[in-house]
Coordinates of C-alpha atoms (C1' of nucleotides) in Angstrom, one line a residue:
Chain A
M121 CA 25.1 -23.0 -11.4
E122 CA 26.0 -19.9 -12.2
K123 CA 22.6 -18.4 -13.1
K124 CA 21.0 -20.0 -10.0
D125 CA 23.5 -17.6 -7.7
S126 CA 23.4 -15.1 -9.7
I127 CA 19.3 -15.4 -8.8
K128 CA 19.3 -16.0 -5.0
L129 CA 21.7 -12.6 -5.5
N130 CA 18.2 -10.3 -7.1
K131 CA 16.2 -12.2 -4.9
A132 CA 18.7 -11.6 -1.4
K133 CA 18.5 -7.8 -2.4
P134 CA 16.2 -6.3 -4.5
Q135 CA 17.1 -3.0 -6.5
N136 CA 15.3 -0.2 -7.7
F137 CA 16.6 3.4 -9.5
I138 CA 16.8 4.7 -6.0
K139 CA 19.0 2.1 -4.4
N140 CA 20.4 2.8 -7.5
I141 CA 21.3 6.6 -7.3
I142 CA 22.3 5.6 -3.9
E143 CA 25.0 2.6 -4.7
K144 CA 26.2 5.5 -7.5
D145 CA 26.4 7.9 -5.4
L146 CA 28.9 6.0 -2.3
S147 CA 30.8 5.0 -4.5
M148 CA 32.3 7.8 -5.8
N149 CA 32.5 9.2 -2.4
K150 CA 29.5 11.6 -2.1
N151 CA 28.9 13.6 1.1
D152 CA 32.1 11.7 2.6
E153 CA 29.9 8.6 2.1
R154 CA 27.1 9.3 4.0
V155 CA 23.5 8.0 4.0
H156 CA 21.0 10.7 5.9
T157 CA 17.9 10.4 5.2
R158 CA 14.3 11.6 6.5
F159 CA 10.2 11.1 6.5
P160 CA 9.3 14.4 6.5
P161 CA 4.8 14.3 7.3
E162 CA 2.9 17.3 8.0
P163 CA 0.8 16.6 11.5
N164 CA -1.9 17.6 9.7
G165 CA -3.4 14.2 10.1
Y166 CA -3.0 10.4 10.3
L167 CA -0.8 7.8 8.4
H168 CA -1.6 5.3 6.4
I169 CA -0.3 2.8 4.1
G170 CA 1.4 5.0 1.5
H171 CA 2.6 7.1 4.1
A172 CA 4.1 3.9 5.7
K173 CA 5.5 2.8 2.7
S174 CA 7.5 6.1 2.5
I175 CA 8.8 5.6 5.9
C176 CA 9.5 2.1 5.1
L177 CA 11.7 3.1 3.1
N178 CA 13.7 5.8 4.0
F179 CA 14.6 4.3 7.7
G180 CA 15.0 1.5 5.4
L181 CA 17.6 2.5 3.2
A182 CA 19.1 4.6 6.3
S183 CA 19.8 0.5 8.2
E184 CA 20.4 -0.9 4.7
Y185 CA 23.5 1.0 3.8
K186 CA 24.7 2.4 7.4
G187 CA 23.0 5.7 7.3
L188 CA 20.7 7.8 9.5
C189 CA 16.8 8.0 9.2
N190 CA 15.7 12.0 11.1
L191 CA 12.0 12.2 11.8
R192 CA 10.7 16.0 11.3
F193 CA 7.4 17.5 11.3
D194 CA 7.0 20.1 9.2
D195 CA 4.6 22.3 10.2
T196 CA 5.2 25.2 8.2
N197 CA 1.4 26.3 8.3
P198 CA 0.0 26.6 11.4
T199 CA -3.9 26.9 10.4
K200 CA -3.8 22.9 9.8
E201 CA -1.8 21.2 12.1
E202 CA -2.6 19.5 15.8
V203 CA -0.4 17.6 18.4
E204 CA -3.3 15.3 18.1
Y205 CA -1.0 14.4 14.8
I206 CA 1.9 15.0 16.2
E207 CA 1.4 11.5 19.1
S208 CA -0.4 10.0 16.5
I209 CA 2.5 10.0 14.1
K210 CA 5.3 9.7 16.8
L211 CA 3.2 6.2 18.1
D212 CA 2.3 5.0 13.9
I213 CA 6.6 5.0 14.0
R214 CA 7.5 2.7 16.7
W215 CA 4.3 0.8 16.0
L216 CA 5.7 -0.4 12.4
G217 CA 9.6 -1.0 14.4
F218 CA 11.4 2.4 13.4
N219 CA 13.7 4.2 15.5
W220 CA 14.5 8.3 14.7
G221 CA 16.7 7.9 18.0
D222 CA 17.6 11.4 19.2
R223 CA 17.5 12.7 15.4
L224 CA 13.3 14.0 16.1
F225 CA 12.5 17.2 14.2
Y226 CA 10.5 20.4 13.3
A227 CA 10.3 23.2 10.6
S228 CA 8.9 25.6 14.0
D229 CA 12.4 24.7 15.7
Y230 CA 14.3 26.3 12.3
F231 CA 12.0 29.5 12.2
D232 CA 15.3 31.8 13.2
K233 CA 17.5 30.3 11.1
L234 CA 15.3 30.9 8.2
Y235 CA 13.9 34.5 8.7
E236 CA 18.3 34.6 8.6
Y237 CA 18.3 32.9 5.1
A238 CA 15.4 35.1 4.1
N239 CA 16.9 38.1 4.6
Q240 CA 20.0 37.4 3.1
L241 CA 18.3 36.5 -0.4
I242 CA 17.1 39.9 0.0
K243 CA 20.2 41.7 0.6
S244 CA 21.1 40.1 -2.5
K245 CA 17.9 41.5 -4.5
K246 CA 16.9 37.3 -4.6
A247 CA 13.8 38.2 -2.9
Y248 CA 11.2 41.5 -2.1
V249 CA 8.0 42.2 -0.9
C250 CA 5.0 42.3 -3.6
S251 CA 2.1 44.1 -1.5
L252 CA 0.1 42.8 -4.9
S253 CA -3.1 40.9 -3.6
T254 CA -4.1 37.2 -3.4
G255 CA -6.1 38.0 -6.5
E256 CA -3.3 39.9 -8.1
I257 CA -0.5 37.7 -7.8
K258 CA -2.1 34.8 -9.2
E259 CA -3.0 36.7 -12.9
Y260 CA 0.2 38.3 -12.6
R261 CA 2.1 34.5 -12.7
G262 CA -0.1 34.1 -16.4
T263 CA -1.1 30.2 -16.7
L264 CA 0.2 27.4 -18.4
T265 CA 0.6 28.9 -21.9
Q266 CA 1.0 32.5 -21.2
P267 CA 4.2 33.8 -19.4
G268 CA 3.7 36.0 -16.3
R269 CA 4.0 39.5 -16.2
N270 CA 6.7 41.4 -13.4
S271 CA 5.0 42.4 -10.2
P272 CA 5.3 45.9 -10.0
Y273 CA 6.6 45.9 -6.2
R274 CA 10.0 43.5 -8.2
S275 CA 12.0 46.4 -8.1
R276 CA 11.9 46.9 -4.7
S277 CA 14.9 48.4 -3.2
V278 CA 16.8 46.5 -0.8
K279 CA 16.4 49.0 2.3
E280 CA 12.8 48.8 1.5
N281 CA 12.1 45.6 1.6
L282 CA 14.2 44.7 4.9
G283 CA 12.0 47.6 7.0
L284 CA 9.7 46.0 4.9
F285 CA 9.6 42.4 6.1
K286 CA 11.3 43.1 8.6
R287 CA 7.8 45.2 10.0
M288 CA 5.5 41.5 8.7
R289 CA 7.9 39.4 11.0
A290 CA 7.0 42.7 13.9
G291 CA 3.2 42.0 13.1
E292 CA 2.7 45.6 11.5
F293 CA 0.0 44.2 8.0
K294 CA -2.4 42.2 8.7
E295 CA -2.9 38.8 6.9
G296 CA -2.5 39.2 2.6
E297 CA -1.3 42.5 2.9
H298 CA 2.4 41.3 1.7
V299 CA 4.1 38.5 1.1
L300 CA 7.9 38.3 0.2
R301 CA 8.5 36.4 -2.9
A302 CA 12.1 34.9 -4.6
K303 CA 12.3 36.8 -7.6
I304 CA 13.6 34.1 -10.3
D305 CA 11.4 34.7 -14.0
M306 CA 8.4 35.5 -14.7
E307 CA 8.2 34.0 -18.1
S308 CA 9.6 30.0 -16.7
P309 CA 7.6 27.5 -18.9
N310 CA 7.6 26.3 -14.7
L311 CA 5.1 27.6 -12.6
N312 CA 7.4 26.9 -9.9
M313 CA 9.6 29.6 -10.3
R314 CA 7.4 32.6 -11.4
D315 CA 8.6 34.8 -8.2
P316 CA 6.9 32.4 -6.1
V317 CA 5.7 33.7 -2.4
I318 CA 8.3 32.2 0.2
Y319 CA 6.9 34.2 3.6
R320 CA 3.3 35.5 4.2
I321 CA 1.7 36.6 7.6
I322 CA -0.7 34.2 9.4
H323 CA -1.9 35.5 12.4
E324 CA -1.7 32.2 13.9
S325 CA -0.6 30.4 17.3
H326 CA 2.0 28.2 16.3
H327 CA 1.8 24.5 18.4
R328 CA 5.8 24.9 19.2
T329 CA 6.2 28.5 18.8
G330 CA 3.1 29.6 20.0
N331 CA 2.3 33.4 19.3
K332 CA 6.8 34.4 18.4
W333 CA 5.7 34.2 14.8
C334 CA 3.1 35.7 12.2
I335 CA 4.4 34.8 8.9
Y336 CA 5.8 31.5 8.1
P337 CA 7.5 30.1 5.7
M338 CA 6.7 28.2 2.9
Y339 CA 7.2 24.2 1.6
D340 CA 9.3 25.4 -0.8
F341 CA 11.9 27.7 0.7
A342 CA 11.6 25.7 4.1
H343 CA 12.1 22.1 3.1
C344 CA 15.3 22.0 0.9
L345 CA 17.0 24.5 3.6
E346 CA 16.3 21.8 6.4
D347 CA 17.3 19.2 4.7
S348 CA 20.4 21.4 4.0
I349 CA 20.0 21.9 7.5
E350 CA 20.0 19.1 9.4
R351 CA 22.5 17.2 5.9
I352 CA 20.3 14.7 4.3
T353 CA 22.0 13.4 1.5
H354 CA 19.5 12.0 -0.3
S355 CA 15.4 13.3 0.0
I356 CA 13.6 11.3 -1.3
C357 CA 9.2 12.8 -2.3
T358 CA 6.3 11.9 -4.3
L359 CA 6.3 12.4 -7.9
E360 CA 3.9 16.3 -7.8
F361 CA 6.9 17.5 -6.4
E362 CA 9.5 17.3 -9.0
D363 CA 8.9 19.8 -10.5
H364 CA 9.4 21.6 -7.4
R365 CA 13.3 20.9 -7.5
P366 CA 14.3 23.6 -10.1
L367 CA 13.2 25.8 -7.0
Y368 CA 14.8 23.3 -4.4
D369 CA 18.0 23.0 -6.6
W370 CA 18.3 27.4 -7.1
F371 CA 17.5 28.1 -3.1
L372 CA 20.2 26.0 -1.6
E373 CA 22.5 27.5 -4.7
Q374 CA 21.6 31.2 -3.8
L375 CA 22.3 30.8 -0.3
N376 CA 25.8 28.5 -0.7
L377 CA 23.9 25.5 1.2
F378 CA 24.8 21.5 1.5
H379 CA 23.2 20.4 -1.3
P380 CA 20.8 17.5 -0.6
Q381 CA 19.6 15.5 -4.1
Q382 CA 16.0 15.2 -3.8
I383 CA 14.8 12.2 -5.1
E384 CA 10.9 11.2 -6.5
F385 CA 9.5 8.2 -6.9
A386 CA 5.5 7.2 -6.6
R387 CA 3.0 7.4 -3.8
L388 CA 1.0 4.3 -3.4
N389 CA -2.3 3.9 -4.3
L390 CA -4.0 0.9 -3.2
S391 CA -7.5 -1.0 -5.1
Y392 CA -10.7 -0.6 -3.6
T393 CA -10.0 2.4 -1.3
V394 CA -8.8 6.0 -0.8
L395 CA -5.3 7.4 0.1
S396 CA -5.5 11.1 0.6
K397 CA -5.5 12.0 4.3
R398 CA -8.4 15.0 2.2
K399 CA -9.6 11.8 1.2
L400 CA -10.0 10.3 4.7
L401 CA -10.7 13.2 6.7
E402 CA -13.6 13.6 5.0
L403 CA -14.6 9.9 5.1
V404 CA -14.1 9.7 9.6
K405 CA -15.8 13.5 9.5
Y406 CA -19.1 12.7 8.1
G407 CA -19.4 9.5 10.3
Y408 CA -18.8 7.0 7.2
V409 CA -16.4 5.6 9.3
T410 CA -16.3 5.3 12.9
G411 CA -12.9 7.4 13.0
W412 CA -9.1 7.1 12.1
D413 CA -8.9 4.1 13.4
D414 CA -11.6 1.9 11.8
P415 CA -10.6 -1.3 11.4
R416 CA -12.0 -0.5 7.6
M417 CA -9.5 2.4 7.4
P418 CA -6.1 2.4 5.5
T419 CA -5.1 4.2 8.4
I420 CA -2.2 2.8 9.8
A421 CA -3.9 2.9 13.0
G422 CA -7.4 1.5 11.0
F423 CA -4.7 -1.5 10.0
R424 CA -3.2 -2.0 13.3
R425 CA -7.0 -2.4 14.9
R426 CA -7.5 -4.7 11.9
G427 CA -4.6 -7.2 13.1
Y428 CA -2.6 -6.7 10.7
T429 CA 1.2 -7.2 12.4
P430 CA 3.7 -4.3 11.0
E431 CA 6.3 -7.2 9.5
S432 CA 3.6 -7.4 7.6
I433 CA 3.0 -4.1 6.5
H434 CA 7.1 -4.4 5.9
D435 CA 7.2 -7.1 3.6
F436 CA 4.3 -5.0 2.2
S437 CA 6.1 -2.5 1.3
E438 CA 9.1 -4.2 -0.2
R439 CA 7.1 -6.2 -2.9
I440 CA 5.0 -3.8 -4.1
G441 CA 8.5 -1.6 -5.3
V442 CA 10.1 1.1 -5.3
A443 CA 9.5 3.4 -8.9
K444 CA 7.8 6.5 -10.4
R445 CA 5.4 5.4 -12.8
D446 CA 1.5 5.5 -10.4
S447 CA 0.7 2.4 -10.0
L448 CA -2.8 0.7 -8.8
V449 CA -1.5 -1.9 -6.6
D450 CA -4.0 -4.9 -5.6
V451 CA -4.9 -5.4 -2.7
A452 CA -4.8 -8.7 -2.3
L453 CA -1.4 -8.3 -2.3
L454 CA -1.4 -6.9 0.6
E455 CA -3.6 -9.5 1.7
H456 CA -0.9 -12.0 0.9
C457 CA 1.1 -10.3 3.2
V458 CA -0.6 -11.2 6.6
R459 CA -1.7 -14.2 5.7
E460 CA 2.3 -15.2 5.0
D461 CA 3.0 -14.1 8.1
L462 CA 0.2 -15.4 10.8
N463 CA -0.1 -18.2 9.3
K464 CA 3.4 -19.0 11.0
R465 CA 2.7 -17.1 14.1
A466 CA -1.1 -17.7 14.8
M467 CA -2.5 -20.1 17.6
R468 CA -5.3 -21.9 15.8
V469 CA -8.7 -22.1 17.9
M470 CA -12.5 -22.8 16.6
A471 CA -14.9 -20.6 16.4
V472 CA -18.9 -20.8 15.5
L473 CA -19.6 -17.8 14.0
R474 CA -23.0 -19.2 12.4
P475 CA -23.9 -21.1 15.7
L476 CA -26.1 -25.3 14.4
R477 CA -27.3 -27.2 17.0
L478 CA -25.5 -30.4 16.5
I479 CA -26.5 -33.5 19.6
I480 CA -24.6 -36.9 19.2
D481 CA -27.4 -39.1 20.3
N482 CA -25.4 -42.0 21.2
Y483 CA -22.5 -40.0 23.1
P484 CA -23.6 -39.6 26.9
E485 CA -25.7 -37.4 28.5
H486 CA -23.2 -35.5 31.0
K487 CA -20.0 -36.9 29.7
V488 CA -17.1 -34.6 29.3
E489 CA -14.3 -35.2 27.2
E490 CA -10.6 -33.6 27.5
I491 CA -9.1 -32.8 24.5
E492 CA -5.8 -32.3 23.3
A493 CA -5.5 -30.0 20.1
V494 CA -1.9 -28.6 18.4
N495 CA -2.3 -24.2 18.5
N496 CA -0.4 -24.4 15.3
P497 CA 0.6 -26.7 13.0
E498 CA 3.4 -24.6 10.7
D499 CA 4.7 -24.3 14.8
I500 CA 4.8 -27.0 16.7
S501 CA 6.9 -25.0 19.9
M502 CA 3.7 -23.6 19.8
G503 CA 2.3 -26.3 21.8
T504 CA -0.9 -27.5 23.0
R505 CA -3.5 -27.1 25.1
K506 CA -7.1 -28.7 26.2
I507 CA -10.4 -28.6 24.3
P508 CA -13.8 -30.0 25.6
F509 CA -16.6 -32.1 24.4
S510 CA -19.8 -32.7 24.7
R511 CA -23.2 -34.4 23.4
V512 CA -24.5 -30.7 22.9
L513 CA -22.2 -28.9 20.4
Y514 CA -22.1 -25.9 18.0
I515 CA -21.0 -26.6 14.0
E516 CA -20.6 -23.9 12.1
Q517 CA -25.0 -23.6 10.1
E518 CA -23.3 -23.2 6.8
D519 CA -21.5 -26.9 7.2
F520 CA -24.8 -28.2 7.0
R521 CA -26.5 -28.5 3.7
E522 CA -30.0 -31.3 4.0
N523 CA -29.1 -30.7 0.2
P524 CA -25.9 -31.1 -1.0
P525 CA -24.9 -29.3 -4.8
K526 CA -21.9 -31.5 -6.3
K527 CA -18.4 -31.2 -4.4
Y528 CA -20.7 -31.0 -1.6
F529 CA -18.0 -32.9 1.6
R530 CA -19.0 -31.5 4.7
L531 CA -22.3 -33.0 6.6
F532 CA -25.5 -33.6 4.9
P533 CA -28.0 -36.4 5.7
G534 CA -26.3 -39.8 6.0
Q535 CA -23.1 -38.2 5.4
E536 CA -19.7 -38.8 7.9
V537 CA -17.5 -36.2 8.6
R538 CA -14.9 -35.7 11.4
L539 CA -15.7 -32.9 13.9
K540 CA -11.5 -31.5 14.0
H541 CA -9.2 -32.9 17.0
A542 CA -12.7 -35.7 17.8
Y543 CA -14.9 -37.8 16.7
Y544 CA -16.3 -39.1 12.6
I545 CA -20.1 -38.2 13.4
K546 CA -22.7 -38.9 11.3
C547 CA -25.9 -37.2 10.3
E548 CA -29.0 -38.8 11.0
K549 CA -32.0 -36.4 11.4
V550 CA -32.7 -32.9 10.7
I551 CA -35.7 -31.0 13.0
K552 CA -36.5 -28.0 11.5
D553 CA -38.9 -25.8 12.3
E554 CA -42.3 -26.6 11.2
K555 CA -43.4 -23.1 9.8
T556 CA -40.7 -22.0 8.5
G557 CA -39.0 -24.9 7.7
E558 CA -35.8 -23.5 8.9
V559 CA -33.4 -26.5 10.1
K560 CA -33.9 -25.8 14.1
E561 CA -31.3 -28.8 15.5
L562 CA -28.7 -31.9 14.4
H563 CA -29.5 -35.7 16.2
C564 CA -25.7 -37.6 14.6
T565 CA -24.3 -40.4 16.5
Y566 CA -20.3 -41.2 17.0
D567 CA -18.2 -43.5 16.7
P568 CA -16.4 -44.2 19.7
E569 CA -13.5 -45.6 17.7
S570 CA -12.3 -42.5 16.4
R571 CA -11.6 -40.8 18.7
G572 CA -8.5 -38.5 17.6
G573 CA -9.5 -37.7 14.0
G574 CA -9.2 -41.5 13.3
T575 CA -9.9 -45.0 13.0
A576 CA -8.7 -48.3 13.4
D577 CA -10.2 -49.4 9.8
G578 CA -8.7 -46.7 8.3
R579 CA -11.7 -45.4 6.7
K580 CA -11.5 -41.5 5.2
V581 CA -14.1 -38.9 5.3
R582 CA -13.6 -35.4 3.4
G583 CA -15.3 -33.5 5.3
T584 CA -13.1 -32.0 8.3
L585 CA -16.0 -29.5 10.6
H586 CA -14.8 -26.8 13.6
W587 CA -17.2 -27.1 16.6
V588 CA -17.1 -25.7 20.0
S589 CA -19.1 -27.3 23.3
A590 CA -22.6 -26.0 23.6
A591 CA -22.6 -26.0 27.6
H592 CA -18.6 -24.7 27.2
S593 CA -18.4 -22.1 24.8
V594 CA -17.8 -18.4 25.2
K595 CA -20.3 -16.1 23.9
A596 CA -18.2 -13.4 22.1
E597 CA -19.1 -10.4 19.4
V598 CA -17.6 -10.9 16.1
N599 CA -17.0 -7.7 13.7
L600 CA -16.9 -9.2 9.4
Y601 CA -14.7 -6.2 7.2
D602 CA -14.6 -6.0 3.5
R603 CA -13.3 -3.3 1.3
L604 CA -14.3 0.0 1.8
F605 CA -15.5 0.8 -1.4
I606 CA -17.3 -1.1 -4.2
K607 CA -14.5 0.1 -7.3
E608 CA -11.2 -0.4 -8.2
N609 CA -10.2 2.4 -8.5
P610 CA -12.9 4.9 -6.5
V611 CA -11.3 8.2 -7.2
D612 CA -11.2 6.9 -10.7
C613 CA -14.7 9.0 -11.3
D614 CA -15.5 12.2 -13.8
K615 CA -15.5 15.9 -12.8
N616 CA -19.4 15.2 -11.2
S617 CA -18.8 12.5 -8.9
D618 CA -17.5 11.9 -6.1
F619 CA -15.3 9.1 -4.5
K620 CA -18.5 8.9 -1.8
E621 CA -20.6 7.6 -4.3
Y622 CA -18.8 4.3 -4.4
I623 CA -18.6 3.8 -0.9
N624 CA -19.7 0.2 -0.1
H625 CA -22.2 0.1 2.5
N626 CA -21.7 -3.6 3.5
S627 CA -18.0 -2.9 4.3
V628 CA -18.8 -4.4 8.2
E629 CA -21.2 -7.5 9.7
T630 CA -21.1 -7.8 13.5
L631 CA -22.2 -11.2 14.7
K632 CA -23.4 -11.0 18.0
S633 CA -24.4 -14.5 19.1
C634 CA -20.5 -16.2 17.9
M635 CA -19.7 -19.4 20.3
V636 CA -15.9 -19.1 21.4
E637 CA -13.8 -21.9 22.5
P638 CA -13.8 -21.2 26.5
G639 CA -9.9 -20.6 27.2
L640 CA -10.5 -17.3 24.4
A641 CA -12.7 -16.0 27.5
N642 CA -9.8 -13.7 28.4
A643 CA -8.0 -13.1 25.1
V644 CA -5.3 -10.0 25.6
P645 CA -6.7 -7.7 23.4
G646 CA -4.4 -6.7 20.1
S647 CA -3.5 -10.4 20.8
R648 CA -4.2 -12.7 17.3
F649 CA -5.8 -16.3 16.4
Q650 CA -6.8 -18.1 13.3
F651 CA -11.0 -18.7 13.8
L652 CA -9.8 -22.7 12.5
R653 CA -10.8 -22.8 8.0
H654 CA -12.6 -18.8 9.0
G655 CA -9.7 -16.7 8.6
Y656 CA -7.3 -14.8 11.3
F657 CA -9.0 -12.2 14.0
C658 CA -7.2 -10.6 16.5
V659 CA -9.1 -8.7 20.2
D660 CA -10.2 -5.6 20.2
S661 CA -10.3 -3.6 22.7
S662 CA -13.7 -2.8 24.3
K663 CA -15.4 -3.1 27.7
G664 CA -16.5 -5.5 29.8
K665 CA -17.5 -7.9 25.2
L666 CA -15.6 -10.0 24.0
V667 CA -15.5 -8.8 20.6
F668 CA -13.3 -10.1 17.3
N669 CA -12.3 -8.4 14.4
R670 CA -11.3 -10.6 11.6
T671 CA -8.2 -8.9 10.2
V672 CA -8.3 -11.2 6.7
Q673 CA -10.0 -14.7 5.2
L674 CA -8.4 -18.0 4.9
R675 CA -8.5 -18.3 1.1
D676 CA -11.5 -19.7 0.5
T677 CA -11.7 -22.6 -3.1
W678 CA -15.2 -24.0 -1.8
A679 CA -17.0 -20.6 -2.7
K680 CA -15.0 -20.4 -5.7
I681 CA -16.0 -23.6 -6.5
E682 CA -19.7 -23.3 -5.8
K683 CA -19.3 -20.0 -7.2
S684 CA -18.5 -21.8 -10.4
I685 CA -21.2 -24.5 -10.8
K686 CA -23.7 -21.0 -9.7
D687 CA -22.3 -19.6 -12.3
R688 CA -22.5 -23.3 -15.0
K689 CA -26.0 -23.1 -14.0
G690 CA -27.3 -19.7 -14.3
S691 CA -25.6 -19.7 -18.2
Chain B
rU232 C1' -1.6 25.1 -28.3
rG233 C1' 3.5 25.9 -22.0
rG234 C1' 6.6 22.6 -19.2
rG235 C1' 8.0 18.0 -16.1
rG236 C1' 6.6 12.6 -16.1
rU237 C1' 5.7 8.0 -17.3
rG238 C1' 4.6 3.1 -20.7
rU239 C1' 7.2 -4.4 -19.9
rA240 C1' 1.4 -10.1 -18.4
rG241 C1' -5.0 -9.1 -15.0
rC242 C1' -1.6 -6.2 -10.6
rC243 C1' 2.8 -5.0 -9.4
rA244 C1' 8.0 -5.1 -10.7
rA245 C1' 13.1 -6.4 -12.4
rG246 C1' 16.1 -5.9 -16.9
rC247 C1' 20.8 -0.5 -18.6
rG248 C1' 23.2 -3.5 -25.9
rG249 C1' 24.1 -10.6 -26.3
rU250 C1' 18.0 -13.3 -26.9
rA251 C1' 12.5 -10.8 -21.1
rA252 C1' 13.8 -12.4 -13.1
rG253 C1' 10.6 -12.4 -9.4
rG254 C1' 5.9 -11.8 -6.3
rC255 C1' 0.3 -11.0 -6.4
rA256 C1' -4.0 -12.7 -8.8
rC257 C1' -5.7 -16.7 -11.7
rC258 C1' -5.2 -22.2 -13.8
rG259 C1' -3.5 -27.3 -13.7
rG260 C1' -1.8 -31.3 -10.2
rU261 C1' -0.2 -33.4 -5.9
rU262 C1' -0.7 -33.9 -0.3
rU263 C1' -3.6 -32.6 4.1
rU264 C1' -6.8 -34.0 10.7
rU265 C1' -8.1 -26.1 8.2
rG266 C1' -12.1 -26.9 0.9
rG267 C1' -6.2 -23.3 5.6
rA268 C1' -0.7 -24.0 4.1
rG269 C1' 3.1 -27.1 1.6
rC270 C1' 5.4 -28.7 -2.9
rC271 C1' 5.5 -29.0 -8.6
rG272 C1' 4.0 -27.8 -13.1
rG273 C1' 1.4 -23.9 -16.5
rU274 C1' 1.0 -18.8 -18.1
rA275 C1' 4.7 -11.3 -22.7
rU276 C1' 7.7 -15.2 -29.9
rU277 C1' 8.4 -10.4 -26.9
rC278 C1' 8.3 -4.9 -23.6
rG279 C1' 1.9 1.9 -25.5
rG280 C1' 3.2 2.5 -31.8
rA281 C1' 5.3 3.1 -36.4
rG282 C1' 10.5 3.6 -38.3
rG283 C1' 16.3 2.9 -37.6
rU284 C1' 21.3 1.7 -36.5
rU285 C1' 23.1 -2.3 -35.4
rC286 C1' 25.9 -9.3 -36.4
rG287 C1' 22.1 -9.1 -32.3
rA288 C1' 17.5 -4.0 -29.2
rA289 C1' 12.4 -3.8 -24.0
rU290 C1' 18.1 -1.6 -23.8
rC291 C1' 21.0 3.5 -28.2
rC292 C1' 18.1 7.2 -32.7
rU293 C1' 13.7 9.5 -34.8
rC294 C1' 9.0 10.0 -34.9
rC295 C1' 3.9 9.7 -32.7
rC296 C1' 0.2 7.9 -29.1
rA297 C1' -2.0 7.7 -24.6
rC298 C1' -1.8 8.5 -19.7
rC299 C1' -0.8 11.4 -14.5
rC300 C1' 1.6 16.3 -11.9
rC301 C1' 2.1 22.0 -12.4
rA302 C1' -1.9 28.2 -12.9
rG303 C1' -1.8 28.3 -2.6
rC304 C1' -1.2 33.6 0.3
rC305 C1' -1.8 24.0 1.3
rA306 C1' 1.8 20.3 2.2

RNA sequence: UGGGGUGUAGCCAAGCGGUAAGGCACCGGUUUUUGGAGCCGGUAUUCGGAGGUUCGAAUCCUCCCACCCCAGCCA
């Protein structure tokens, strides 16, 4: 009994090290028992599934502990940022179902304050204007194994620094002429502490502050202060910032400000794709994909167009957990998450992707019947619909074999199968192209007593095929997607090769002559369906044409059996 | 040969001195008008390795090994 209860509890509340920290803080009354997180993207690209993990984490933690989560654009570098990205990021977060309320902030909102803090550091002799060139700064910094050397400008007077910094701001200098640096320790084993640059001159217009500024704060200086200003309690970021934490803490201590806690977790890696803005940008720029929202892209926009649901992405991010270990999550888990979600929600329809004509010889020529079909066997409340049935149908090419392999229980000469929702049919004759030998059409007979898919004599058939009535079906285009890369971890390559070498050049197959049941003619863009026995598909918005994108295939046991038969033969 | 991290099944991941959760994948079986879904069952004598402490170690100690991150005026 007791064991059962504890299992239930674990299931209901999976733990991770961040929750442990928060719960400990809460129990010690730290931060007045507040939990306040933030999601701080730089608007320099589209969000991907790795960001979704961070979004779910930050907003999820806030809601679980009755706290708040801010959205903050970390726009401290005008050379890389664009308004287009801001809009896409907001859209993606909303689509995921999160709400930042009235807490939308920008780092650039704090430029005045940040400038004040910098002056304060100068006054307390903790910052100085350095006039070394970029190359010289690098040289003075030393290496991983050798300590750095003090800049000759390190001992400038407070007065001189104040004056120079003011003139930097006034635009009196060219880019690179001077920087403001924190005065810490050039011999620190942590490179980040060797007098890091905290302000640099950039003569470029900023998307929000225009030409008001020509000096911009660096991440390390700005981020901790932004967090502090917003009274963030837990500042969650990825592992590569672990080395920056001492600096994060240093600024807050020097300025004696509210001190959020930085916590680092491992970023998401997903098999058979890449998750870095730089690499995704390359795919877009060089035309490997059609854009940031190409359904093959691991971007949130891509998954949306692919037919993924926000719920499935939440579920995924819950299941992968949060830890500090570098990991490569199997994309099969993500696929499982959408299947599970869509299985419960998607309406079943029949669509023949590669049509093969089938004529029922003993069915009256002009007769049309309306067959009732269940919309979703997982959810009877979704009701039923009528589908036309007639003498000439289309079935799937792969549902017929003239010479069936072992265990094949679809249609072949002499074999009886069921047409889903309709009748039993038996294959009587195969018409082939005389020259190519290609199967052109099938002639079958049906059992009028089997309407609805069962017979009075109770005889069983193994196979059930989907079909559409030729005269009533609607033509559609279907995009079948496969993984974008052929290598599980495309980034794992030696120095002289590139991740692009592992691109799967057959990652999309477009079928232009698919036949779908008539009810789909007016399907709304974005709506999702299960194509019976195929997978989940969603309507892509495109002018005039009916286009479906395959979200994910159904599990295919037969494909596995067939493969194992082939493998056995081969060996 | 500097510093910071991380090693639990094929892939994730819990575990915090009391005798290895859970999910995905995989393999059986059952059921089925989707070769889908469901249901039932199986899969780590052992936690990177070697020592040590302890009645008892994945958990504590010591040494070793492997992998990741850091030398932007990017974030």
